One Martini backbone bead per residue (centre of mass of N, CA, C, O) as a GRO file, in nm:
protein
  210
    1MET     BB    1  -2.709   0.697   2.598
    2SER     BB    2  -2.386   0.730   2.550
    3ALA     BB    3  -2.151   0.892   2.395
    4LEU     BB    4  -1.904   0.872   2.190
    5PRO     BB    5  -1.601   0.927   2.153
    6ALA     BB    6  -1.398   1.110   1.992
    7PRO     BB    7  -1.203   1.106   1.746
    8THR     BB    8  -0.826   1.080   1.726
    9PHE     BB    9  -0.791   1.064   1.414
   10SER     BB   10  -0.532   1.265   1.249
   11VAL     BB   11  -0.388   1.381   0.930
   12ASP     BB   12  -0.152   1.587   0.853
   13GLY     BB   13   0.096   1.694   0.666
   14PRO     BB   14   0.341   1.647   0.860
   15THR     BB   15   0.252   1.359   0.938
   16LEU     BB   16   0.259   1.243   0.652
   17LYS     BB   17   0.557   1.298   0.597
   18ALA     BB   18   0.667   1.124   0.826
   19ALA     BB   19   0.543   0.858   0.726
   20LEU     BB   20   0.685   0.861   0.445
   21ALA     BB   21   0.972   0.854   0.553
   22ARG     BB   22   0.935   0.573   0.679
   23TRP     BB   23   0.855   0.433   0.418
   24CYS     BB   24   1.121   0.480   0.271
   25GLN     BB   25   1.299   0.325   0.469
   26ALA     BB   26   1.150   0.054   0.443
   27MET     BB   27   1.209   0.009   0.137
   28THR     BB   28   1.514  -0.002   0.165
   29THR     BB   29   1.527  -0.237   0.369
   30ALA     BB   30   1.333  -0.439   0.187
   31ALA     BB   31   1.464  -0.482  -0.093
   32PRO     BB   32   1.609  -0.759  -0.075
   33GLU     BB   33   1.360  -0.925   0.001
   34LEU     BB   34   1.184  -0.848  -0.251
   35ASN     BB   35   1.377  -0.946  -0.467
   36ALA     BB   36   1.381  -1.243  -0.376
   37LEU     BB   37   1.080  -1.298  -0.408
   38ASP     BB   38   1.056  -1.205  -0.711
   39ALA     BB   39   1.270  -1.412  -0.834
   40ARG     BB   40   1.091  -1.675  -0.824
   41LEU     BB   41   0.852  -1.531  -1.049
   42GLY     BB   42   1.011  -1.284  -1.155
   43ASP     BB   43   1.242  -1.013  -1.202
   44GLY     BB   44   1.374  -0.910  -0.919
   45ASP     BB   45   1.275  -0.569  -0.885
   46LEU     BB   46   1.089  -0.462  -0.657
   47GLY     BB   47   1.284  -0.339  -0.450
   48THR     BB   48   1.420  -0.143  -0.646
   49THR     BB   49   1.170   0.014  -0.723
   50LEU     BB   50   1.093   0.112  -0.435
   51GLN     BB   51   1.359   0.253  -0.378
   52ARG     BB   52   1.332   0.463  -0.603
   53CYS     BB   53   1.073   0.585  -0.504
   54ALA     BB   54   1.181   0.666  -0.225
   55GLU     BB   55   1.403   0.856  -0.320
   56ASN     BB   56   1.212   1.053  -0.471
   57ILE     BB   57   1.030   1.121  -0.232
   58THR     BB   58   1.247   1.235  -0.048
   59GLY     BB   59   1.311   1.471  -0.253
   60ALA     BB   60   1.001   1.591  -0.265
   61LEU     BB   61   0.885   1.665   0.020
   62PRO     BB   62   1.009   1.954   0.092
   63THR     BB   63   0.836   2.079  -0.189
   64SER     BB   64   0.514   1.978  -0.186
   65GLY     BB   65   0.367   2.078   0.041
   66ASP     BB   66   0.101   2.048   0.309
   67SER     BB   67  -0.106   1.895   0.175
   68PRO     BB   68  -0.217   1.589   0.104
   69ALA     BB   69  -0.254   1.639  -0.200
   70ALA     BB   70   0.032   1.749  -0.257
   71ILE     BB   71   0.184   1.505  -0.153
   72PHE     BB   72   0.061   1.289  -0.337
   73LYS     BB   73   0.146   1.424  -0.603
   74ALA     BB   74   0.450   1.407  -0.554
   75CYS     BB   75   0.459   1.098  -0.530
   76ALA     BB   76   0.355   1.032  -0.810
   77SER     BB   77   0.584   1.170  -0.966
   78ALA     BB   78   0.817   1.012  -0.836
   79CYS     BB   79   0.724   0.728  -0.934
   80ALA     BB   80   0.710   0.787  -1.241
   81LYS     BB   81   1.039   0.844  -1.240
   82ALA     BB   82   1.171   0.575  -1.143
   83SER     BB   83   1.019   0.371  -1.351
   84GLY     BB   84   0.880   0.113  -1.582
   85SER     BB   85   0.741  -0.043  -1.383
   86SER     BB   86   0.444  -0.170  -1.278
   87PHE     BB   87   0.457  -0.097  -0.976
   88GLY     BB   88   0.533   0.200  -1.007
   89THR     BB   89   0.282   0.276  -1.168
   90LEU     BB   90   0.071   0.190  -0.955
   91LEU     BB   91   0.172   0.381  -0.737
   92ALA     BB   92   0.114   0.638  -0.894
   93VAL     BB   93  -0.189   0.591  -0.921
   94ALA     BB   94  -0.255   0.589  -0.620
   95PHE     BB   95  -0.150   0.873  -0.552
   96LEU     BB   96  -0.321   1.028  -0.762
   97THR     BB   97  -0.593   0.945  -0.650
   98ALA     BB   98  -0.550   1.072  -0.373
   99ALA     BB   99  -0.503   1.367  -0.476
  100LYS     BB  100  -0.808   1.380  -0.610
  101SER     BB  101  -0.932   1.372  -0.346
  102PRO     BB  102  -1.141   1.554  -0.144
  103HIS     BB  103  -1.016   1.433   0.127
  104ALA     BB  104  -0.711   1.572   0.069
  105ALA     BB  105  -0.745   1.882   0.153
  106THR     BB  106  -0.722   1.779   0.442
  107ALA     BB  107  -0.729   1.628   0.706
  108LEU     BB  108  -0.709   1.283   0.794
  109ASP     BB  109  -0.941   1.054   0.853
  110ARG     BB  110  -1.071   0.751   0.863
  111ASP     BB  111  -1.279   0.793   0.631
  112ALA     BB  112  -1.078   0.912   0.430
  113MET     BB  113  -0.894   0.666   0.410
  114VAL     BB  114  -1.108   0.473   0.303
  115ALA     BB  115  -1.183   0.632   0.049
  116ILE     BB  116  -0.899   0.632  -0.077
  117LEU     BB  117  -0.855   0.327  -0.088
  118SER     BB  118  -1.102   0.262  -0.263
  119ALA     BB  119  -1.019   0.437  -0.506
  120ALA     BB  120  -0.744   0.303  -0.556
  121LEU     BB  121  -0.849   0.020  -0.606
  122GLU     BB  122  -1.014   0.084  -0.859
  123ALA     BB  123  -0.780   0.204  -1.026
  124LEU     BB  124  -0.597  -0.051  -1.021
  125MET     BB  125  -0.793  -0.246  -1.158
  126ALA     BB  126  -0.823  -0.079  -1.419
  127ARG     BB  127  -0.515  -0.073  -1.494
  128GLY     BB  128  -0.422  -0.394  -1.431
  129GLY     BB  129  -0.675  -0.622  -1.413
  130ALA     BB  130  -0.716  -0.698  -1.134
  131LYS     BB  131  -0.845  -0.912  -0.882
  132LEU     BB  132  -0.990  -1.032  -0.632
  133GLY     BB  133  -0.786  -1.325  -0.561
  134ASP     BB  134  -0.506  -1.301  -0.738
  135LYS     BB  135  -0.264  -1.235  -0.558
  136THR     BB  136  -0.229  -0.925  -0.452
  137MET     BB  137  -0.209  -0.608  -0.324
  138LEU     BB  138  -0.520  -0.570  -0.338
  139ASP     BB  139  -0.593  -0.762  -0.107
  140SER     BB  140  -0.457  -0.592   0.110
  141LEU     BB  141  -0.605  -0.321   0.067
  142GLU     BB  142  -0.890  -0.429   0.116
  143ALA     BB  143  -0.841  -0.530   0.403
  144ILE     BB  144  -0.761  -0.257   0.521
  145SER     BB  145  -1.013  -0.096   0.451
  146ARG     BB  146  -1.208  -0.279   0.609
  147ALA     BB  147  -1.074  -0.252   0.889
  148LEU     BB  148  -1.108   0.054   0.916
  149HIS     BB  149  -1.418   0.059   0.883
  150GLU     BB  150  -1.459  -0.152   1.141
  151ALA     BB  151  -1.361   0.032   1.331
  152PRO     BB  152  -1.387   0.222   1.575
  153ALA     BB  153  -1.485   0.549   1.583
  154ASN     BB  154  -1.255   0.605   1.830
  155ALA     BB  155  -1.004   0.539   1.692
  156ASP     BB  156  -0.676   0.538   1.700
  157ALA     BB  157  -0.374   0.512   1.557
  158ALA     BB  158  -0.291   0.243   1.692
  159MET     BB  159  -0.550   0.084   1.623
  160LEU     BB  160  -0.532   0.119   1.312
  161LYS     BB  161  -0.256  -0.005   1.271
  162SER     BB  162  -0.328  -0.280   1.385
  163ALA     BB  163  -0.555  -0.343   1.187
  164ALA     BB  164  -0.381  -0.323   0.929
  165HIS     BB  165  -0.173  -0.538   1.003
  166ASN     BB  166  -0.367  -0.775   1.040
  167ALA     BB  167  -0.486  -0.764   0.754
  168ALA     BB  168  -0.221  -0.809   0.594
  169THR     BB  169  -0.151  -1.079   0.727
  170THR     BB  170  -0.411  -1.236   0.666
  171ALA     BB  171  -0.399  -1.211   0.358
  172LEU     BB  172  -0.130  -1.354   0.322
  173ASP     BB  173  -0.213  -1.623   0.454
  174ALA     BB  174  -0.473  -1.685   0.278
  175LEU     BB  175  -0.295  -1.680  -0.016
  176ARG     BB  176  -0.043  -1.865  -0.012
  177ASN     BB  177  -0.212  -2.140  -0.128
  178HIS     BB  178  -0.236  -1.975  -0.384
  179PRO     BB  179  -0.250  -1.872  -0.701
  180ASN     BB  180  -0.128  -1.681  -0.933
  181LYS     BB  181  -0.334  -1.472  -1.180
  182ILE     BB  182  -0.112  -1.244  -1.236
  183GLY     BB  183   0.126  -1.176  -1.425
  184ARG     BB  184   0.419  -1.338  -1.438
  185ALA     BB  185   0.330  -1.555  -1.218
  186ARG     BB  186   0.104  -1.700  -1.388
  187MET     BB  187   0.313  -1.888  -1.545
  188PHE     BB  188   0.363  -2.009  -1.226
  189ALA     BB  189   0.116  -2.095  -1.055
  190GLN     BB  190   0.194  -2.361  -0.906
  191GLN     BB  191   0.465  -2.246  -0.785
  192SER     BB  192   0.307  -2.022  -0.606
  193VAL     BB  193   0.227  -2.227  -0.420
  194GLY     BB  194   0.331  -2.127  -0.090
  195LEU     BB  195   0.385  -1.835  -0.176
  196ASP     BB  196   0.464  -1.517  -0.139
  197ASP     BB  197   0.359  -1.220  -0.235
  198PRO     BB  198   0.551  -0.949  -0.288
  199GLY     BB  199   0.333  -0.722  -0.278
  200MET     BB  200   0.212  -0.807  -0.004
  201VAL     BB  201   0.473  -0.772   0.154
  202ALA     BB  202   0.510  -0.474   0.093
  203VAL     BB  203   0.256  -0.378   0.239
  204LEU     BB  204   0.337  -0.480   0.515
  205ARG     BB  205   0.596  -0.305   0.539
  206MET     BB  206   0.451  -0.038   0.520
  207VAL     BB  207   0.269  -0.065   0.772
  208GLU     BB  208   0.497  -0.109   0.988
  209MET     BB  209   0.611   0.211   0.935
  210LEU     BB  210   0.355   0.416   0.988
   0.00000   0.00000   0.00000
């Protein structure tokens, strides 16, 4: 049996910074769409929150240091300063969890990304109280983590991005006709049936620009 080709996916600090710069631009572009989605069942400020996080991250990246851990830590601090909204807080928790991961000390390969996503998922569930199936961004993150884990060992960046995008899209489609079970939207659970969860749409927009 011939050996599989070596994995080609690896993200060093400069590559991660470039991806986050695209992420910031995507959040600014998507802000009106996300505000409109959030206004149907929530406070209508999700896009504004993410735009503020993106602006702070853009300002922090030049002096953040070059390791993935240092970059994630700077992003966590930037999001924590952005606003007092729950989504901004959860984003800060996710970045801080990534910064503390031993996998973030050097360049990130596919397995490191899966480990960091899994750790962030657990931290977010502990902090926010949401469970898988509640129709939140956690369902998107779990689907992405699983898709990356199941991707071929030699998958390159384009293959992994495609897998993540498909997973985020599939999760959004799968839960569209389910009620939101947590957050402000849970008070309008039946009205949320048939509507896309704004947080899940935000994750999809994030993946599209990485």
